[in-house]
């Protein structure tokens, strides 16, 4: 898990249309905690995609762009879900500390795989902590998409096994 | 219903006797609805069997098909264990319900493209069915089935 290096800072806001209603009932306390943690994993993934782009050749540009966009979109949806239920979405950290220094293509690929795996674990944890149908729909989609991207990156990096049998299982 | 005969003493006695009998005889309870995880486990078993057959029949797909077989085998075992935990199988049928190896080996397509398509179709359906199940199960099952869905989607990517 990438660790924040500084105190929380401010962040930009983007407007993306999704199916989250403007207001909704509050989330149960355990659900809210898990969703905030998943938001944290999405913030970290957005940051990681920004970092690794400096270490990967242009042939990865499309995959980086798609991954970054997917995480920004999931982050925004999750922030709106938290906001609509009356809570305050946790902001992104200004920077994160990768578990290992990123110095080249191999370490960059390893970091992006790790960021996707962190998202799968966080979203599976949401599934285990909510009875809310909308939250579950969101969580299983996020879990699945991160698992597929992690697989794609492992394939590119030659990391085996290419996928675990049960992505998101801690 | 309009022509109900007046309640005679004999009819009343018969009725109370019948009611007493009914109360003593355990009413055959409606069978519980099938466990939704049982269907997911069955599909996982058949996916694993097909992938095993393809791993042998199509050498070019040996590695990815073996990964599909191993992963779907794990899914089958996990899901079946959960089905059996919640509703322990009757002793007489325990062997049959829990034995994943009794599935008859399917005939594998020997053409590579057809084999990839057969595996991908099975995994795509499995993913969809798992996502449908996630909505209505208890929390710990939702996590398990969510990971199965994500695993199926990832295996499709392995074959892509």
Short mmCIF file of C-alpha atoms in Angstrom, two decimals:
data_model
loop_
_atom_site.label_atom_id
_atom_site.label_comp_id
_atom_site.label_asym_id
_atom_site.label_seq_id
_atom_site.Cartn_x
_atom_site.Cartn_y
_atom_site.Cartn_z
CA UNK A 1 0.00 0.00 0.00
CA UNK A 2 1.39 3.37 -0.90
CA UNK A 3 1.67 5.60 2.13
CA UNK A 4 0.91 9.31 2.32
CA UNK A 5 4.03 11.36 2.89
CA UNK A 6 2.44 14.58 4.11
CA UNK A 7 -0.70 15.96 5.65
CA UNK A 8 -3.83 15.96 3.54
CA UNK A 9 -3.93 18.81 1.10
CA UNK A 10 -6.51 20.28 -1.16
CA UNK A 11 -7.63 18.77 -4.41
CA UNK A 12 -9.27 19.80 -7.60
CA UNK A 13 -12.85 18.88 -8.30
CA UNK A 14 -14.15 17.47 -11.54
CA UNK A 15 -17.71 17.13 -12.62
CA UNK A 16 -18.56 13.81 -14.23
CA UNK A 17 -22.10 12.63 -14.67
CA UNK A 18 -22.91 9.38 -12.91
CA UNK A 19 -25.89 7.66 -11.41
CA UNK A 20 -25.30 8.86 -7.84
CA UNK A 21 -28.38 10.80 -6.69
CA UNK A 22 -27.83 14.24 -5.13
CA UNK A 23 -28.90 12.99 -1.72
CA UNK A 24 -29.28 9.53 -0.29
CA UNK A 25 -29.66 7.95 3.15
CA UNK A 26 -26.51 8.00 5.31
CA UNK A 27 -24.20 5.02 4.99
CA UNK A 28 -23.92 2.68 7.98
CA UNK A 29 -20.80 3.44 9.99
CA UNK A 30 -18.85 0.36 8.92
CA UNK A 31 -19.89 0.88 5.30
CA UNK A 32 -18.80 4.51 5.40
CA UNK A 33 -15.38 3.57 6.77
CA UNK A 34 -14.82 0.96 4.05
CA UNK A 35 -15.97 3.34 1.30
CA UNK A 36 -13.62 6.07 2.58
CA UNK A 37 -10.76 3.55 2.56
CA UNK A 38 -11.64 2.59 -1.03
CA UNK A 39 -11.65 6.29 -1.94
CA UNK A 40 -8.17 6.49 -0.42
CA UNK A 41 -7.03 3.62 -2.65
CA UNK A 42 -8.48 5.41 -5.69
CA UNK A 43 -6.68 8.66 -4.77
CA UNK A 44 -3.43 6.70 -4.44
CA UNK A 45 -3.99 4.95 -7.80
CA UNK A 46 -4.54 8.29 -9.56
CA UNK A 47 -1.24 9.51 -8.09
CA UNK A 48 0.59 6.30 -9.05
CA UNK A 49 -0.53 6.51 -12.68
CA UNK A 50 0.85 10.05 -12.78
CA UNK A 51 4.18 8.91 -11.37
CA UNK A 52 4.75 5.83 -13.51
CA UNK A 53 4.13 7.66 -16.76
CA UNK A 54 7.60 9.20 -16.31
CA UNK A 55 9.22 5.75 -16.24
CA UNK A 56 7.35 3.93 -18.99
CA UNK A 57 7.91 4.18 -22.74
CA UNK A 58 5.35 5.74 -25.04
CA UNK A 59 3.96 2.32 -25.92
CA UNK A 60 2.28 2.35 -22.50
CA UNK A 61 0.70 5.79 -22.94
CA UNK A 62 -2.72 4.46 -23.94
CA UNK A 63 -2.90 2.01 -21.03
CA UNK A 64 -1.74 4.71 -18.60
CA UNK A 65 -4.27 7.18 -19.92
CA UNK A 66 -7.13 4.68 -19.67
CA UNK A 67 -6.15 3.54 -16.19
CA UNK A 68 -5.72 7.08 -14.89
CA UNK A 69 -9.08 8.13 -16.34
CA UNK A 70 -10.84 5.08 -14.88
CA UNK A 71 -9.50 5.83 -11.39
CA UNK A 72 -10.37 9.53 -11.62
CA UNK A 73 -13.88 8.60 -12.64
CA UNK A 74 -14.23 6.02 -9.84
CA UNK A 75 -12.81 8.52 -7.36
CA UNK A 76 -15.35 11.14 -8.41
CA UNK A 77 -18.27 8.70 -8.23
CA UNK A 78 -17.14 7.59 -4.78
CA UNK A 79 -16.77 11.18 -3.56
CA UNK A 80 -20.28 11.93 -4.75
CA UNK A 81 -21.64 8.82 -3.05
CA UNK A 82 -20.05 9.86 0.25
CA UNK A 83 -21.14 13.48 -0.17
CA UNK A 84 -24.71 12.55 -1.10
CA UNK A 85 -24.99 10.46 2.05
CA UNK A 86 -24.10 13.47 4.18
CA UNK A 87 -20.44 12.77 4.97
CA UNK A 88 -17.25 14.47 3.83
CA UNK A 89 -15.09 12.56 1.34
CA UNK A 90 -11.50 12.20 2.53
CA UNK A 91 -9.18 14.30 0.36
CA UNK A 92 -6.15 12.98 -1.49
CA UNK A 93 -2.71 13.21 0.06
CA UNK A 94 -0.35 15.59 -1.73
CA UNK A 95 2.07 12.71 -2.35
CA UNK A 96 2.47 9.03 -1.55
CA UNK A 97 5.49 6.92 -0.64
CA UNK A 98 5.79 3.87 -2.89
CA UNK A 99 6.68 0.67 -1.00
CA UNK A 100 9.82 0.43 -3.17
CA UNK A 101 11.68 3.21 -4.95
CA UNK A 102 10.59 3.62 -8.55
CA UNK A 103 13.67 3.89 -10.74
CA UNK A 104 12.93 2.11 -13.99
CA UNK A 105 10.30 0.37 -16.11
CA UNK A 106 10.19 -2.81 -14.01
CA UNK A 107 9.72 -0.98 -10.70
CA UNK A 108 7.14 1.33 -12.30
CA UNK A 109 5.13 -1.65 -13.57
CA UNK A 110 5.35 -3.28 -10.16
CA UNK A 111 4.01 -0.11 -8.52
CA UNK A 112 1.05 0.22 -10.88
CA UNK A 113 0.17 -3.47 -10.37
CA UNK A 114 0.35 -2.85 -6.61
CA UNK A 115 -1.95 0.18 -6.85
CA UNK A 116 -4.55 -1.83 -8.76
CA UNK A 117 -4.29 -4.68 -6.26
CA UNK A 118 -4.79 -2.24 -3.39
CA UNK A 119 -7.98 -1.07 -5.08
CA UNK A 120 -9.26 -4.65 -5.46
CA UNK A 121 -8.67 -5.33 -1.76
CA UNK A 122 -10.34 -2.06 -0.74
CA UNK A 123 -13.44 -2.64 -2.87
CA UNK A 124 -13.84 -6.25 -1.79
CA UNK A 125 -13.74 -4.95 1.80
CA UNK A 126 -16.62 -2.62 0.87
CA UNK A 127 -18.63 -5.62 -0.40
CA UNK A 128 -18.12 -7.28 2.96
CA UNK A 129 -19.33 -4.21 4.85
CA UNK A 130 -22.51 -3.13 3.12
CA UNK A 131 -26.04 -4.32 2.44
CA UNK A 132 -26.73 -1.32 0.20
CA UNK A 133 -27.45 -2.49 -3.35
CA UNK A 134 -26.05 0.66 -5.02
CA UNK A 135 -22.85 0.51 -3.01
CA UNK A 136 -22.44 -3.15 -3.85
CA UNK A 137 -22.98 -2.56 -7.56
CA UNK A 138 -20.34 0.15 -7.49
CA UNK A 139 -17.94 -1.96 -5.44
CA UNK A 140 -18.14 -5.10 -7.56
CA UNK A 141 -17.62 -3.04 -10.73
CA UNK A 142 -14.60 -1.28 -9.22
CA UNK A 143 -13.16 -4.57 -7.93
CA UNK A 144 -13.58 -6.23 -11.33
CA UNK A 145 -12.15 -3.34 -13.35
CA UNK A 146 -9.07 -3.01 -11.14
CA UNK A 147 -8.52 -6.77 -11.27
CA UNK A 148 -8.63 -6.71 -15.07
CA UNK A 149 -6.19 -3.79 -15.28
CA UNK A 150 -3.85 -5.48 -12.79
CA UNK A 151 -3.94 -8.57 -15.04
CA UNK A 152 -3.15 -6.48 -18.11
CA UNK A 153 -0.18 -4.82 -16.36
CA UNK A 154 1.17 -8.13 -15.04
CA UNK A 155 0.94 -9.51 -18.57
CA UNK A 156 2.91 -6.52 -19.89
CA UNK A 157 5.48 -6.85 -17.11
CA UNK A 158 5.81 -10.63 -17.39
CA UNK A 159 4.75 -11.06 -13.75
CA UNK A 160 3.33 -14.52 -12.92
CA UNK A 161 0.82 -15.70 -12.05
CA UNK A 162 -0.91 -13.25 -14.36
CA UNK A 163 -3.90 -13.17 -12.02
CA UNK A 164 -4.79 -14.59 -8.61
CA UNK A 165 -7.88 -16.83 -8.58
CA UNK A 166 -9.66 -14.45 -6.20
CA UNK A 167 -8.67 -10.82 -6.79
CA UNK A 168 -9.25 -8.61 -3.77
CA UNK A 169 -8.96 -11.44 -1.28
CA UNK A 170 -6.52 -10.09 1.28
CA UNK B 1 -68.87 -21.01 -2.24
CA UNK B 2 -72.43 -19.61 -2.16
CA UNK B 3 -73.95 -23.06 -1.58
CA UNK B 4 -72.04 -23.97 1.57
CA UNK B 5 -74.10 -26.58 3.44
CA UNK B 6 -74.95 -25.81 7.05
CA UNK B 7 -72.36 -27.14 9.48
CA UNK B 8 -73.70 -30.39 10.89
CA UNK B 9 -72.43 -32.03 14.05
CA UNK B 10 -70.95 -34.89 11.99
CA UNK B 11 -69.13 -32.52 9.68
CA UNK B 12 -67.77 -30.59 12.62
CA UNK B 13 -66.42 -33.78 14.24
CA UNK B 14 -64.84 -34.89 10.99
CA UNK B 15 -63.28 -31.49 10.52
CA UNK B 16 -61.78 -31.35 14.01
CA UNK B 17 -60.48 -34.90 13.66
CA UNK B 18 -58.85 -34.04 10.37
CA UNK B 19 -57.36 -30.88 11.85
CA UNK B 20 -55.93 -32.88 14.74
CA UNK B 21 -54.39 -35.36 12.34
CA UNK B 22 -52.93 -32.59 10.25
CA UNK B 23 -51.37 -31.06 13.34
CA UNK B 24 -49.73 -34.35 14.29
CA UNK B 25 -48.40 -35.17 10.84
CA UNK B 26 -45.46 -32.96 9.99
CA UNK B 27 -46.58 -30.99 6.98
CA UNK B 28 -44.18 -31.52 4.11
CA UNK B 29 -42.25 -28.23 4.21
CA UNK B 30 -41.79 -26.52 0.89
CA UNK B 31 -38.27 -27.28 -0.26
CA UNK B 32 -35.97 -24.33 0.42
CA UNK B 33 -34.99 -22.35 -2.67
CA UNK B 34 -31.74 -23.58 -4.19
CA UNK B 35 -28.60 -21.92 -2.89
CA UNK B 36 -27.55 -19.38 -5.56
CA UNK B 37 -23.93 -20.33 -4.94
CA UNK B 38 -24.61 -23.91 -6.03
CA UNK B 39 -25.17 -22.81 -9.64
CA UNK B 40 -21.99 -20.71 -9.54
CA UNK B 41 -20.07 -23.71 -8.22
CA UNK B 42 -21.46 -25.95 -10.96
CA UNK B 43 -20.43 -23.49 -13.66
CA UNK B 44 -16.97 -23.17 -12.11
CA UNK B 45 -16.59 -26.97 -12.21
CA UNK B 46 -17.61 -27.17 -15.86
CA UNK B 47 -15.30 -24.24 -16.79
CA UNK B 48 -12.41 -25.99 -15.04
CA UNK B 49 -13.16 -29.28 -16.81
CA UNK B 50 -13.30 -27.58 -20.22
CA UNK B 51 -10.08 -25.66 -19.53
CA UNK B 52 -8.32 -28.88 -18.50
CA UNK B 53 -9.43 -30.58 -21.70
CA UNK B 54 -8.28 -27.60 -23.79
CA UNK B 55 -4.92 -27.42 -22.01
CA UNK B 56 -4.30 -30.97 -23.27
CA UNK B 57 -5.90 -30.66 -26.70
CA UNK B 58 -4.44 -27.29 -27.75
CA UNK B 59 -0.71 -27.11 -26.88
CA UNK B 60 -0.53 -23.40 -27.80
CA UNK B 61 -3.04 -22.68 -25.01
CA UNK B 62 -1.52 -25.02 -22.44
CA UNK B 63 -0.37 -22.26 -20.05
CA UNK B 64 -3.41 -19.93 -20.08
CA UNK B 65 -5.86 -22.85 -20.11
CA UNK B 66 -4.06 -24.39 -17.14
CA UNK B 67 -4.42 -21.10 -15.25
CA UNK B 68 -8.14 -20.99 -16.07
CA UNK B 69 -8.49 -24.61 -14.91
CA UNK B 70 -6.65 -23.96 -11.66
CA UNK B 71 -8.49 -20.73 -10.84
CA UNK B 72 -11.95 -22.04 -11.72
CA UNK B 73 -11.19 -25.21 -9.76
CA UNK B 74 -10.44 -23.02 -6.74
CA UNK B 75 -13.69 -21.10 -7.29
CA UNK B 76 -15.65 -24.36 -7.47
CA UNK B 77 -14.12 -25.66 -4.26
CA UNK B 78 -14.63 -22.42 -2.34
CA UNK B 79 -18.24 -21.98 -3.48
CA UNK B 80 -19.16 -25.63 -2.88
CA UNK B 81 -17.61 -25.52 0.59
CA UNK B 82 -19.79 -22.51 1.40
CA UNK B 83 -22.92 -24.21 0.00
CA UNK B 84 -22.21 -27.33 2.07
CA UNK B 85 -21.39 -25.31 5.18
CA UNK B 86 -24.70 -23.49 5.14
CA UNK B 87 -26.75 -26.53 4.15
CA UNK B 88 -24.83 -29.67 5.03
CA UNK B 89 -25.44 -32.33 2.37
CA UNK B 90 -27.29 -35.48 3.44
CA UNK B 91 -24.84 -38.27 4.23
CA UNK B 92 -26.09 -40.38 1.32
CA UNK B 93 -25.45 -37.64 -1.21
CA UNK B 94 -22.43 -35.94 0.31
CA UNK B 95 -20.02 -37.66 -2.03
CA UNK B 96 -21.98 -36.73 -5.11
CA UNK B 97 -22.55 -33.07 -4.24
CA UNK B 98 -19.03 -32.30 -3.11
CA UNK B 99 -17.02 -34.22 -5.67
CA UNK B 100 -15.89 -31.81 -8.35
CA UNK B 101 -13.95 -34.50 -10.22
CA UNK B 102 -17.02 -36.49 -11.24
CA UNK B 103 -17.83 -33.97 -13.97
CA UNK B 104 -17.55 -35.72 -17.28
CA UNK B 105 -14.63 -34.43 -19.33
CA UNK B 106 -16.07 -32.25 -22.08
CA UNK B 107 -14.89 -32.56 -25.63
CA UNK B 108 -12.42 -29.77 -26.24
CA UNK B 109 -12.29 -27.83 -29.49
CA UNK B 110 -8.89 -28.48 -31.08
CA UNK B 111 -8.98 -25.27 -33.09
CA UNK B 112 -7.22 -22.54 -31.09
CA UNK B 113 -9.65 -19.73 -31.88
CA UNK B 114 -12.66 -21.92 -31.12
CA UNK B 115 -11.06 -23.04 -27.86
CA UNK B 116 -10.38 -19.45 -26.76
CA UNK B 117 -13.95 -18.53 -27.64
CA UNK B 118 -15.39 -21.47 -25.70
CA UNK B 119 -13.37 -20.55 -22.60
CA UNK B 120 -14.11 -16.84 -22.91
CA UNK B 121 -17.84 -17.41 -23.36
CA UNK B 122 -17.99 -19.57 -20.26
CA UNK B 123 -16.01 -17.07 -18.16
CA UNK B 124 -18.06 -14.11 -19.39
CA UNK B 125 -21.32 -15.84 -18.43
CA UNK B 126 -19.83 -16.85 -15.09
CA UNK B 127 -18.81 -13.26 -14.39
CA UNK B 128 -22.29 -11.98 -15.21
CA UNK B 129 -23.99 -14.62 -13.07
CA UNK B 130 -21.68 -13.87 -10.14
CA UNK B 131 -22.36 -10.13 -10.35
CA UNK B 132 -26.11 -10.87 -10.35
CA UNK B 133 -25.71 -12.97 -7.19
CA UNK B 134 -23.62 -10.32 -5.35
CA UNK B 135 -26.63 -8.02 -4.93
CA UNK B 136 -28.71 -10.38 -2.81
CA UNK B 137 -26.43 -12.41 -0.55
CA UNK B 138 -25.09 -11.84 2.98
CA UNK B 139 -22.02 -9.63 3.30
CA UNK B 140 -19.30 -12.23 3.61
CA UNK B 141 -20.74 -14.04 0.60
CA UNK B 142 -20.86 -10.78 -1.35
CA UNK B 143 -17.09 -10.40 -0.88
CA UNK B 144 -16.43 -13.98 -1.92
CA UNK B 145 -18.66 -13.87 -4.99
CA UNK B 146 -17.31 -10.43 -5.94
CA UNK B 147 -13.81 -11.88 -6.03
CA UNK B 148 -15.07 -14.78 -8.15
CA UNK B 149 -16.56 -12.28 -10.64
CA UNK B 150 -13.31 -10.31 -10.72
CA UNK B 151 -11.35 -13.55 -11.15
CA UNK B 152 -13.46 -14.57 -14.16
CA UNK B 153 -13.02 -11.14 -15.78
CA UNK B 154 -9.27 -11.34 -15.20
CA UNK B 155 -9.09 -14.80 -16.78
CA UNK B 156 -10.82 -13.41 -19.88
CA UNK B 157 -8.01 -10.84 -20.00
CA UNK B 158 -5.44 -13.63 -19.65
CA UNK B 159 -6.88 -15.25 -22.79
CA UNK B 160 -7.18 -11.96 -24.71
#
